[in-house]
Backbone as JSON, one array per atom type, in Angstrom:
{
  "sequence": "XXXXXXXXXXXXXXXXXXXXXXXXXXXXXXXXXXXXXXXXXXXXXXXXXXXXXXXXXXXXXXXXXXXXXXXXXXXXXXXXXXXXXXXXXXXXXXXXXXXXXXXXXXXXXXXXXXXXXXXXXXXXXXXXXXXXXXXXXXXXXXXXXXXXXXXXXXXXXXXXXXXXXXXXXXXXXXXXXXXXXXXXXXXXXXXXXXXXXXXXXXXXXXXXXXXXXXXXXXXXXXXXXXXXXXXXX",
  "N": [[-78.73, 17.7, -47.34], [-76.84, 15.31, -45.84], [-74.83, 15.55, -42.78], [-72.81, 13.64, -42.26], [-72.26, 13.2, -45.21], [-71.75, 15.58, -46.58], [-69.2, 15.58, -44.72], [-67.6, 13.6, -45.89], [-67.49, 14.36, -48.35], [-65.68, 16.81, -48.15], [-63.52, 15.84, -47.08], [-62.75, 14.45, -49.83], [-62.17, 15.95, -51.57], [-60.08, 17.51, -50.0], [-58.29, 15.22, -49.93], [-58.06, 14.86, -52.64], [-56.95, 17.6, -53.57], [-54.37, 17.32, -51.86], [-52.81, 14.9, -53.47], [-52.51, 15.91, -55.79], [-50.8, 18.14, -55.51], [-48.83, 16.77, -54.33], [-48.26, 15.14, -56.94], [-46.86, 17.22, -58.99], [-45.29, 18.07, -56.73], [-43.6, 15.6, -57.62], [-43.45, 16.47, -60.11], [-41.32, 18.64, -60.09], [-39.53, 17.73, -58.95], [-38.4, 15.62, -60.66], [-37.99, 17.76, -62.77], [-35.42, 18.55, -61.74], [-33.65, 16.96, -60.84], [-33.3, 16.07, -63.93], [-31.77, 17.74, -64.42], [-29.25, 17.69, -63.14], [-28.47, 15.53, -65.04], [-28.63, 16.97, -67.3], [-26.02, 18.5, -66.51], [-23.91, 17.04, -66.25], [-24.07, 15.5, -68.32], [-23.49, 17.33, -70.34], [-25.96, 17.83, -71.94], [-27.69, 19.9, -74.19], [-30.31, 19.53, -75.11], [-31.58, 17.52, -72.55], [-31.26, 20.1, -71.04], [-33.36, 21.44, -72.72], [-35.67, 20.12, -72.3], [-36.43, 20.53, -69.46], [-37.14, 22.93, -69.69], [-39.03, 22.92, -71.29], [-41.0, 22.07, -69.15], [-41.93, 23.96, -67.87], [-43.76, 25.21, -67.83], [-45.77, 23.25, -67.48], [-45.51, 23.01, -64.7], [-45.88, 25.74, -63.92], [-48.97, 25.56, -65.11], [-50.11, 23.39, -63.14], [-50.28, 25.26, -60.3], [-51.67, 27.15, -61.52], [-54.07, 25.55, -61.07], [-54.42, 23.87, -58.93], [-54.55, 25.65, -56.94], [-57.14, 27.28, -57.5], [-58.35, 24.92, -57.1], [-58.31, 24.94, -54.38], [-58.93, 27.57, -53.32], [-61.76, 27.43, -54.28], [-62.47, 25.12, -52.62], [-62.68, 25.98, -49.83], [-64.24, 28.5, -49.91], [-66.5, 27.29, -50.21], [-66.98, 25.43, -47.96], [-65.76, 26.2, -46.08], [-64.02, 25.8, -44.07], [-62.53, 24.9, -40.44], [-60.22, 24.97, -38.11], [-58.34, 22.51, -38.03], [-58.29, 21.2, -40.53], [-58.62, 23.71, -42.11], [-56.23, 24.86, -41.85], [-54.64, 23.0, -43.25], [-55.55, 23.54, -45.39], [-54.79, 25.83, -46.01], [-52.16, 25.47, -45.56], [-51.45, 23.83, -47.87], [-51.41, 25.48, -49.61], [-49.21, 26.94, -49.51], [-47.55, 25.28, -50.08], [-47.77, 24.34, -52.37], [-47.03, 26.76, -53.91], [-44.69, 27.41, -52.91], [-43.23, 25.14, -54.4], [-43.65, 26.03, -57.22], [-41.97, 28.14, -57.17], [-40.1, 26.44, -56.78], [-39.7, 24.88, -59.03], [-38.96, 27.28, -60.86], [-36.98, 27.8, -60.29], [-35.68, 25.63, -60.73], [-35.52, 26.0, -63.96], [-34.27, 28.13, -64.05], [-31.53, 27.35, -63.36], [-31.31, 25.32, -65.53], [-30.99, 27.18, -67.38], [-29.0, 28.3, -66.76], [-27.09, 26.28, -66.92], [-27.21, 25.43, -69.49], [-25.76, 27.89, -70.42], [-23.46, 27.32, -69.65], [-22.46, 25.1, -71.1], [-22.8, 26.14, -73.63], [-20.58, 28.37, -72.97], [-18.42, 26.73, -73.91], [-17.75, 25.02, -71.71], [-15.57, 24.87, -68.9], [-13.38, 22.29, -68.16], [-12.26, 22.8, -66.01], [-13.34, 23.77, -63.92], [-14.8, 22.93, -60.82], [-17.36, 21.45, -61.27], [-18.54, 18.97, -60.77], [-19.38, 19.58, -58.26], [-21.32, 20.57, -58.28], [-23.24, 19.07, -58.88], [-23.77, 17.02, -56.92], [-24.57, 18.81, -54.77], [-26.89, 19.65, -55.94], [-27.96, 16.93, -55.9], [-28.86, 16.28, -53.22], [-30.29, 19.07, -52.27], [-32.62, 17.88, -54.02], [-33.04, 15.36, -52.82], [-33.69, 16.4, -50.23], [-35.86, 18.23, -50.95], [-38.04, 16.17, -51.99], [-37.9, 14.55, -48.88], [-39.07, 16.28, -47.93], [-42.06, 16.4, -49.05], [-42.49, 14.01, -48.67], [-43.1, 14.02, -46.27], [-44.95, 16.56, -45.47], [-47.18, 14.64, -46.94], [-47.57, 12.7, -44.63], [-48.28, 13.7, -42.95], [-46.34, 14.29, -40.47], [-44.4, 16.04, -38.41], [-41.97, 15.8, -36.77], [-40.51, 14.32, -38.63], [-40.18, 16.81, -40.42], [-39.35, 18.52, -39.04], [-36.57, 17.3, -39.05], [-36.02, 17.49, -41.57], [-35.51, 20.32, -41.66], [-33.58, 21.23, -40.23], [-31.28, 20.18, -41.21], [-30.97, 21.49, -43.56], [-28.72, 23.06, -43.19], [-26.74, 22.24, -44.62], [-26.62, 22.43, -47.22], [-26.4, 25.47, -47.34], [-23.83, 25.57, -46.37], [-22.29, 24.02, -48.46], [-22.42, 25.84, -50.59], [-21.52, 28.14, -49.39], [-18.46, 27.13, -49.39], [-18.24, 26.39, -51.88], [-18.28, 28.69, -53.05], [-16.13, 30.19, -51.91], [-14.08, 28.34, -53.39], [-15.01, 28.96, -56.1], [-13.51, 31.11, -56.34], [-11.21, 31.09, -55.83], [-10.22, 30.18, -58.17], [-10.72, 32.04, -59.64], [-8.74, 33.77, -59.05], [-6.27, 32.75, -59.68], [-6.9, 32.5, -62.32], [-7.63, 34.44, -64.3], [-8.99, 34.52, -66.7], [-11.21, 32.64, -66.43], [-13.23, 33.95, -64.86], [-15.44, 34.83, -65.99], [-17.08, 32.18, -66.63], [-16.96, 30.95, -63.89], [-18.33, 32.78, -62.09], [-21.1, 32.32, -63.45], [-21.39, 30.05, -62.81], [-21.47, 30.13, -60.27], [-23.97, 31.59, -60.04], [-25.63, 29.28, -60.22], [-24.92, 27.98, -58.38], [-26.21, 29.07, -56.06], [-28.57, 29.22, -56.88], [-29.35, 26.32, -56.59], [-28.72, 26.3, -53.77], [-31.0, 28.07, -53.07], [-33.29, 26.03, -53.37], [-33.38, 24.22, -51.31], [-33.83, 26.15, -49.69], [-36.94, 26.63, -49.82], [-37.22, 23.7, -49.65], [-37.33, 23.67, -46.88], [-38.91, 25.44, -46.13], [-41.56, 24.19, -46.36], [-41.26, 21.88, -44.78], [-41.98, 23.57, -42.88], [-44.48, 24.22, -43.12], [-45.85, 21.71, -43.03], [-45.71, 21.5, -40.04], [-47.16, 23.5, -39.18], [-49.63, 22.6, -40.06], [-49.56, 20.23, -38.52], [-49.28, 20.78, -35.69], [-50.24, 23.26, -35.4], [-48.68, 25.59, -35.14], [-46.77, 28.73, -35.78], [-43.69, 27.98, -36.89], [-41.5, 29.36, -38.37], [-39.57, 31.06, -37.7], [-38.77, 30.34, -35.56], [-36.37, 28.67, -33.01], [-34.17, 25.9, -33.12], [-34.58, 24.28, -31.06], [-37.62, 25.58, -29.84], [-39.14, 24.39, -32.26], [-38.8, 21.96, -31.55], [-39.99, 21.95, -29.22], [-42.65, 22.72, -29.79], [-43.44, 20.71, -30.78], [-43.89, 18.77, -29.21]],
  "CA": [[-77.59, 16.78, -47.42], [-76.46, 15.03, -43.93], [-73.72, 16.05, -42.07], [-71.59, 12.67, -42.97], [-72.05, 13.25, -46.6], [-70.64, 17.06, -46.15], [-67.56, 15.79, -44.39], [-67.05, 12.8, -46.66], [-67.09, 15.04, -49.98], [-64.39, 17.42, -47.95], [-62.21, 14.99, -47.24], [-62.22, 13.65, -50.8], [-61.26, 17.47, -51.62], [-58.58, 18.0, -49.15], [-57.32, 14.35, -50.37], [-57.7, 15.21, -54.43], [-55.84, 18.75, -53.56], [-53.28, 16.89, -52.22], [-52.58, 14.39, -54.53], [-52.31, 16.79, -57.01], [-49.96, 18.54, -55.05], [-47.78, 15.53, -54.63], [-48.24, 15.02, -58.6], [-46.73, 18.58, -58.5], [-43.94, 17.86, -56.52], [-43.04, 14.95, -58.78], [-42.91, 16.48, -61.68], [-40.29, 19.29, -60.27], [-38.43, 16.61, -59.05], [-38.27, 15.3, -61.58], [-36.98, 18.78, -63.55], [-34.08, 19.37, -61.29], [-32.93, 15.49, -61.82], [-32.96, 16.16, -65.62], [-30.59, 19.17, -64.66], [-28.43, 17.02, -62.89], [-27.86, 14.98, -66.26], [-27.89, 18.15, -68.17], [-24.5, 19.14, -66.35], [-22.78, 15.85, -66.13], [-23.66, 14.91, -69.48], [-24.16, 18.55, -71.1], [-27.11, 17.95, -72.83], [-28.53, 21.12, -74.53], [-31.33, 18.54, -75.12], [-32.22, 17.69, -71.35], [-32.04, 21.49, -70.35], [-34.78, 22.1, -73.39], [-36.56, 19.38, -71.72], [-36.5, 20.9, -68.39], [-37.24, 24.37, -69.71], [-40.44, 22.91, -72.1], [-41.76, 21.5, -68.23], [-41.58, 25.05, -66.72], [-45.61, 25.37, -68.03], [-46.66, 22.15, -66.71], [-45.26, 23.56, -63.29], [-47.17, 27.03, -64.0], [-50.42, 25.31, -64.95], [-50.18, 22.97, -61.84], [-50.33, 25.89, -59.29], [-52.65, 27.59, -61.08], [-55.34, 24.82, -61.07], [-54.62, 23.35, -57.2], [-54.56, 26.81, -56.28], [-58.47, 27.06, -57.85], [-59.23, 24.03, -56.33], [-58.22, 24.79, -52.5], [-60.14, 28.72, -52.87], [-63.36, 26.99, -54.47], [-63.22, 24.31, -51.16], [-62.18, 27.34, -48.65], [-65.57, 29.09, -50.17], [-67.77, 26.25, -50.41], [-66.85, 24.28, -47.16], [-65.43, 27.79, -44.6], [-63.27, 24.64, -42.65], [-62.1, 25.28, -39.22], [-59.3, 24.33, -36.81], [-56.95, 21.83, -38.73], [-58.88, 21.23, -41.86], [-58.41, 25.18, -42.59], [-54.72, 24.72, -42.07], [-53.88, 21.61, -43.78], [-55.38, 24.07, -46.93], [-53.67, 27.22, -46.4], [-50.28, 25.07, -45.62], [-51.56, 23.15, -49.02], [-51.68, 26.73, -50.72], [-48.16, 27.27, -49.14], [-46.27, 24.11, -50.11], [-47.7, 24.99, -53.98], [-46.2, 28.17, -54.05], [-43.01, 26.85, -52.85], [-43.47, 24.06, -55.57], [-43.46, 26.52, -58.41], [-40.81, 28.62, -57.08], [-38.25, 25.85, -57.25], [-39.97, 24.96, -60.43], [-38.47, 28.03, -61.5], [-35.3, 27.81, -60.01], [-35.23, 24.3, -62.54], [-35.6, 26.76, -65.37], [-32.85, 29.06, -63.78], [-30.69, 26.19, -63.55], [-31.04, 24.7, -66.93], [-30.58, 27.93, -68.66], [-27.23, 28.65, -66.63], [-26.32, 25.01, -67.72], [-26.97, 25.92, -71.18], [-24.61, 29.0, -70.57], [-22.14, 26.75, -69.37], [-22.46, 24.58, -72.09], [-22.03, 26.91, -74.51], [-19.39, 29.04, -73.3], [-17.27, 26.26, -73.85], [-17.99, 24.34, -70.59], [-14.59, 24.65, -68.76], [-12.94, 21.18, -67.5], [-10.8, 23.14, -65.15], [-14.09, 24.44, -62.76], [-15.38, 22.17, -60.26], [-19.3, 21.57, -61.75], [-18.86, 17.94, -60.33], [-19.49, 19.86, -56.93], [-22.94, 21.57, -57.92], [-24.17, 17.81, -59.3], [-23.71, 16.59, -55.9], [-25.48, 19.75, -54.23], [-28.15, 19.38, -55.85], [-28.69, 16.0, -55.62], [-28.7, 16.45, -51.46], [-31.61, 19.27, -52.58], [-33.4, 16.59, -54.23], [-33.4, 14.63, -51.18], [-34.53, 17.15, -48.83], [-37.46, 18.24, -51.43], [-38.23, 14.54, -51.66], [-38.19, 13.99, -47.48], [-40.44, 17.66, -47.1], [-43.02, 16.56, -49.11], [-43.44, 12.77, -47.92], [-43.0, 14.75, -44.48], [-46.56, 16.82, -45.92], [-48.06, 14.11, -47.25], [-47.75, 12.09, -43.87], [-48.02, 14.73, -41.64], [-45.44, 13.93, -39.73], [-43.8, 16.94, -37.83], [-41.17, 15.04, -36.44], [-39.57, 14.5, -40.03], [-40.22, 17.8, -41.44], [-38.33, 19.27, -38.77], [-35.57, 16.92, -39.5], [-35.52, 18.4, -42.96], [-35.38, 22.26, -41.6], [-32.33, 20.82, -39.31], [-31.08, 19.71, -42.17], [-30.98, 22.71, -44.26], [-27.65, 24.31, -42.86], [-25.63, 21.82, -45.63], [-26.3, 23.65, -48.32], [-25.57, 26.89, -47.01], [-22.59, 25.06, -45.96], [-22.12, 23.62, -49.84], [-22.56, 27.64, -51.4], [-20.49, 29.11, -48.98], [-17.13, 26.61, -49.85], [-17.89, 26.6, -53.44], [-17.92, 30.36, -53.3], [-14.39, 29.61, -51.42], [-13.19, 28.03, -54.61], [-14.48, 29.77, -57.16], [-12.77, 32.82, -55.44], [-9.45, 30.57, -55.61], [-9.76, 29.65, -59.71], [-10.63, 33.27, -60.65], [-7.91, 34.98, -58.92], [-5.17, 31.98, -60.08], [-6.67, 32.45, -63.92], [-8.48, 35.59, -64.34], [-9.93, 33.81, -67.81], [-12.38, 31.41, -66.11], [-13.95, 35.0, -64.03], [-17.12, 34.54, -66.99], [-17.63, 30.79, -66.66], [-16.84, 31.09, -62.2], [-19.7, 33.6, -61.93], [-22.31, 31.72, -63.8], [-21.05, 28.62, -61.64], [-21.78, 30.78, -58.77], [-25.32, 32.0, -59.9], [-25.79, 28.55, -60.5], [-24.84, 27.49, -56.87], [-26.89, 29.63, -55.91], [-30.17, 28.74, -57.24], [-29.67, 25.33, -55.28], [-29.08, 26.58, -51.96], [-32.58, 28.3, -52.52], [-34.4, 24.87, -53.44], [-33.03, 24.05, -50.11], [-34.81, 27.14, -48.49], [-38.36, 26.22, -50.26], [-37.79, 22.73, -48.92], [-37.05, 24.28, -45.99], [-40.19, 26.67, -46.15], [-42.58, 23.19, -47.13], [-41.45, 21.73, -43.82], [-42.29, 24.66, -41.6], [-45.59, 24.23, -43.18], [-46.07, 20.91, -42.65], [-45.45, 21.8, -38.39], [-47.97, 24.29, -38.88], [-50.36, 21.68, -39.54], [-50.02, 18.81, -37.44], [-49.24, 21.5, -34.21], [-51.01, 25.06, -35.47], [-47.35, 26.55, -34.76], [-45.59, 29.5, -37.36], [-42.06, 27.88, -36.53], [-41.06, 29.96, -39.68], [-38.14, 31.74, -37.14], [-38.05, 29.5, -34.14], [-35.09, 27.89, -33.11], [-34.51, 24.24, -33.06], [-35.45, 23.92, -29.29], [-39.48, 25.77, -30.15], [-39.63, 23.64, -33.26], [-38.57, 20.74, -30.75], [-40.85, 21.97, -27.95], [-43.71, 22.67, -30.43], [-43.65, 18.97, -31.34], [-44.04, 17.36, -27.8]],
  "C": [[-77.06, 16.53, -46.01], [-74.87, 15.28, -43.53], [-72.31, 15.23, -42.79], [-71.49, 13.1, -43.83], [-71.17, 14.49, -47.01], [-69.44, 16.39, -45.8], [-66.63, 14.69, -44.88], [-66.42, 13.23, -47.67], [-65.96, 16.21, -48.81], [-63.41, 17.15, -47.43], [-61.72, 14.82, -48.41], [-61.64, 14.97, -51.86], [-60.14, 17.39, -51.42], [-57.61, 16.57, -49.9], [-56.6, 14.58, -52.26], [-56.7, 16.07, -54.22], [-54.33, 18.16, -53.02], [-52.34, 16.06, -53.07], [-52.16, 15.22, -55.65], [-51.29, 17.55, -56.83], [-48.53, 18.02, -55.11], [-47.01, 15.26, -56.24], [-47.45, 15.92, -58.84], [-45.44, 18.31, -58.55], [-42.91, 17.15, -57.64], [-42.5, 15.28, -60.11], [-41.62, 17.74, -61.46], [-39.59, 18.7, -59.78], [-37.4, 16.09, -60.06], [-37.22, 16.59, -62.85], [-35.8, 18.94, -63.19], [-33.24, 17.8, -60.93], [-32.38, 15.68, -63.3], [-31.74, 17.33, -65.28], [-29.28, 18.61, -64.45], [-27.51, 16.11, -64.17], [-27.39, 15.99, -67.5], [-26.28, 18.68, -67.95], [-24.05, 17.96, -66.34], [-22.98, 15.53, -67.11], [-23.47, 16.14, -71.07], [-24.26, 18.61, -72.09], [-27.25, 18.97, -72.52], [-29.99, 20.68, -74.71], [-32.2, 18.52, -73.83], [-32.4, 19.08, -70.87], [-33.3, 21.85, -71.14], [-35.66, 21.41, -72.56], [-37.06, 19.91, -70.61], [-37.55, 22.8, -68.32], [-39.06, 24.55, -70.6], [-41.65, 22.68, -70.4], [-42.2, 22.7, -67.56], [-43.31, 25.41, -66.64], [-46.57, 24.39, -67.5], [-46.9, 22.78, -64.95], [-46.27, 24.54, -63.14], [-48.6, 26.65, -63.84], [-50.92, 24.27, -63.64], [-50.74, 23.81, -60.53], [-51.44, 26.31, -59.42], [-54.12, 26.65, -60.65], [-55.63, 24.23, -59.41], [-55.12, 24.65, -56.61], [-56.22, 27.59, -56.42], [-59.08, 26.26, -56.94], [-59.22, 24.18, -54.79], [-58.68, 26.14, -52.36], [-61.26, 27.87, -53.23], [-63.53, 26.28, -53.54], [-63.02, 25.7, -49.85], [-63.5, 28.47, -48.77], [-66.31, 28.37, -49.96], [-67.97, 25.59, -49.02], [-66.72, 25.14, -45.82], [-64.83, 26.39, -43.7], [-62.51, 25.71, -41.32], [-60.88, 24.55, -38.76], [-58.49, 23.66, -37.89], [-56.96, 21.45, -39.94], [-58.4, 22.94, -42.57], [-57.42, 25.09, -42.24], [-53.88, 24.37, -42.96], [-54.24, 22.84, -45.68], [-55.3, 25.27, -47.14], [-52.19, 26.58, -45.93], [-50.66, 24.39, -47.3], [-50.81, 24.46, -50.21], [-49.78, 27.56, -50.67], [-47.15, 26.64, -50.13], [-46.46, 24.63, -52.19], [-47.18, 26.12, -54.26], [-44.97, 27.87, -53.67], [-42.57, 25.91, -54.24], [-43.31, 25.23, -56.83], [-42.11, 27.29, -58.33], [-39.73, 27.45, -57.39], [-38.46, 25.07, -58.8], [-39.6, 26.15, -61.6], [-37.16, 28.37, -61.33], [-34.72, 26.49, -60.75], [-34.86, 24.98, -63.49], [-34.47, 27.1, -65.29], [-31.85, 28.46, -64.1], [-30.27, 25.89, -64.47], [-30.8, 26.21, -67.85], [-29.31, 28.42, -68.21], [-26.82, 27.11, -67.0], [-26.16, 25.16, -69.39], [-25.69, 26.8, -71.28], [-23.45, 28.63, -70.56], [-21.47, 25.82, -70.3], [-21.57, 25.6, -73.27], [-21.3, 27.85, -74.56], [-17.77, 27.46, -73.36], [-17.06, 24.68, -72.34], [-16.92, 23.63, -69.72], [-14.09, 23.65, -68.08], [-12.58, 21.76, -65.93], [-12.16, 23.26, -63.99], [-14.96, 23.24, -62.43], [-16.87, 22.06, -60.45], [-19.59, 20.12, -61.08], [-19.47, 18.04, -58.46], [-21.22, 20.46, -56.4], [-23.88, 20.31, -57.94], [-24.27, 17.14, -57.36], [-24.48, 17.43, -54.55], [-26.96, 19.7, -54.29], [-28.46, 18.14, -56.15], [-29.09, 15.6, -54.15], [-29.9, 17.21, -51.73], [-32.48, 18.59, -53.25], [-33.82, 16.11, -53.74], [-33.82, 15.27, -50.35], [-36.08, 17.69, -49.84], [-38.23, 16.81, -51.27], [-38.85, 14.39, -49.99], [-39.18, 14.89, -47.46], [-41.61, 17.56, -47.79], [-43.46, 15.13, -48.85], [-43.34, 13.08, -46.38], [-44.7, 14.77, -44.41], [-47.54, 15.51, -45.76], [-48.53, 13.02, -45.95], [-48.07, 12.29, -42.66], [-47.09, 14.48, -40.47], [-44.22, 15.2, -39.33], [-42.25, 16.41, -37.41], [-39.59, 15.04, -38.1], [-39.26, 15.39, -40.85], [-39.02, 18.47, -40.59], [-36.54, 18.57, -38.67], [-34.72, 17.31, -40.51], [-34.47, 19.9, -42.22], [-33.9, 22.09, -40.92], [-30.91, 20.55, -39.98], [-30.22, 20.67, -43.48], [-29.31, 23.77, -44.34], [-26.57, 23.42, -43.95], [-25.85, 22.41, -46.58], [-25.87, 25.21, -48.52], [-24.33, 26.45, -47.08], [-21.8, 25.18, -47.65], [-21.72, 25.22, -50.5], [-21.53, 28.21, -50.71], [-18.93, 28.89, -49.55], [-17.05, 26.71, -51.2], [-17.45, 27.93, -53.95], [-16.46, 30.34, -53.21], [-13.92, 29.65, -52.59], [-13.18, 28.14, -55.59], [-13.91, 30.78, -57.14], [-11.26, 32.56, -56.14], [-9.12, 30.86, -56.89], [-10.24, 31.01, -59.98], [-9.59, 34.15, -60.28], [-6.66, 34.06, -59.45], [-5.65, 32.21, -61.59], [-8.17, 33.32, -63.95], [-9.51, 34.94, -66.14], [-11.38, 33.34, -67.81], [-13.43, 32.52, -65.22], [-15.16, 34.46, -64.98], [-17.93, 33.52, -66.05], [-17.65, 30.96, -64.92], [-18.23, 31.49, -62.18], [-20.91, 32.86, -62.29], [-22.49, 30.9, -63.39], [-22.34, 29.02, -60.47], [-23.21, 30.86, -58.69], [-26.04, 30.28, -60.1], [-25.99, 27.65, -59.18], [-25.74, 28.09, -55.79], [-28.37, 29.24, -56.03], [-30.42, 27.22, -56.87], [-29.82, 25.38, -54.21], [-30.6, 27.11, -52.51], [-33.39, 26.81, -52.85], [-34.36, 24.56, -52.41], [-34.24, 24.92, -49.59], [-36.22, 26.93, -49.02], [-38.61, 24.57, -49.55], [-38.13, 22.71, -47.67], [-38.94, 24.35, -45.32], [-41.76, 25.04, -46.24], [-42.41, 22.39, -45.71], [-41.79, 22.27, -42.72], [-43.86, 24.42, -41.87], [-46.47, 23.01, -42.69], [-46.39, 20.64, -40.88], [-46.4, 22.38, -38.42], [-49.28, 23.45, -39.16], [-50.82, 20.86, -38.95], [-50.11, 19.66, -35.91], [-50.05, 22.82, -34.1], [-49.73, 26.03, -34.86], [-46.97, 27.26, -35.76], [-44.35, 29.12, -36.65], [-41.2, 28.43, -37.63], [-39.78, 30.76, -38.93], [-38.5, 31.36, -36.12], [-36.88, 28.67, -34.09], [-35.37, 26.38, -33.03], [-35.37, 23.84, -31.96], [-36.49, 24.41, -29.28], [-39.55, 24.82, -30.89], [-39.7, 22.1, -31.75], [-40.15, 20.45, -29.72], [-42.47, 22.36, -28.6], [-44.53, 21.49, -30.7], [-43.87, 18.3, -30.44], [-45.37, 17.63, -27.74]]
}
């Protein structure tokens, strides 16, 4: 078999694995949207929905995650090709994790639901959180898919608002449980709730570091802005 034909069929690999990847993304996108409507409209409905997807997510990883060892055996790539599909093998493993932080999500929305789902506690603050993680999963994987370093580390730059978001909410559920010791239950589950957005954040996070490590061959996984910067020239 001639050389071309070899590096035609492992392109059309590396392109299937991503695609599929992408596909991937989409569909936990897609879950932690539905969550978003689950709390602003609290549907017990959309969280089942979210919580029936959690297997699509599962069987996703495992099958990309098949397909990028069987080319990594078959093909032994080098230099940026052998990157692009151990950052591939990366960004899917990030991909399920916040595919499980959907789940997390929708079953503390359920909780919240059915304790009653108190007017008084700011929940209009988490819908707005995570629709900002939305958007940064969103930018870190058309970052991936474009390779474009430049934008990923825009994301990672990016990243310190949701810390930001978790820390103030913490703030104020602090405020409403010590002014009405009642709402301590419903606060807390807020909290674990606020919580499991800032981390989608740190996976989008984690999906743009990977992306750098392909287009440059850099671990900027704990460099500061100015390496990531100076990695990229």
């Amino acid at each position: 078999m001639s050389e071309k034909l070899l590096s035609s069929q492992f392109e059309a690999e590396l392109a299937h694995a991503t695609a599929r990847m992408l596909e991937m993304g989409g569909l936990v996108e897609s879950q932690l949207r539905q969550c978003i409507y689950a709390l602003h409209h609290l549907s017990l409905e959309t969280v089942q929905q979210v919580l029936q997807q959690e297997a699509l997510v599962n069987n996703f990883e495992v099958e990309i995650d098949y397909e990028i060892t069987s080319t990594m055996s078959r093909r032994q790539p080098t230099a940026r090709d052998l990157r692009l599909l151990v950052a591939l093998s990366r960004v899917v493993m990030n991909l399920e994790r916040v595919g499980d932080k959907a789940a997390r999500i929708a079953k503390l929305i359920r909780a919240h639901i059915q304790a009653g789902a108190p007017r008084a506690l700011p929940s209009g603050d988490l819908e707005s959180s995570l629709s900002y993680a939305i958007e940064q999963l969103h930018q870190t994987l058309d970052a991936f898919a474009r390779l474009d370093g430049h934008a990923a580390n825009t994301v990672i730059n990016s990243d310190d608002r949701l810390d930001e978001d978790y820390a103030g909410y913490t703030r104020k559920l602090i405020t409403y449980m010590m002014e009405d010791p009642r709402t301590i239950g419903s606060s807390l589950n807020l909290l674990f709730l606020a919580k499991a957005i800032e981390r989608v954040g740190d996976h989008a996070k984690n999906i743009a570091e990977a992306t750098i490590y392909v287009v440059k061959g850099a671990d900027v996984r704990h460099a500061s802005e100015e390496e990531r910067k100076s990695a990229l020239q």
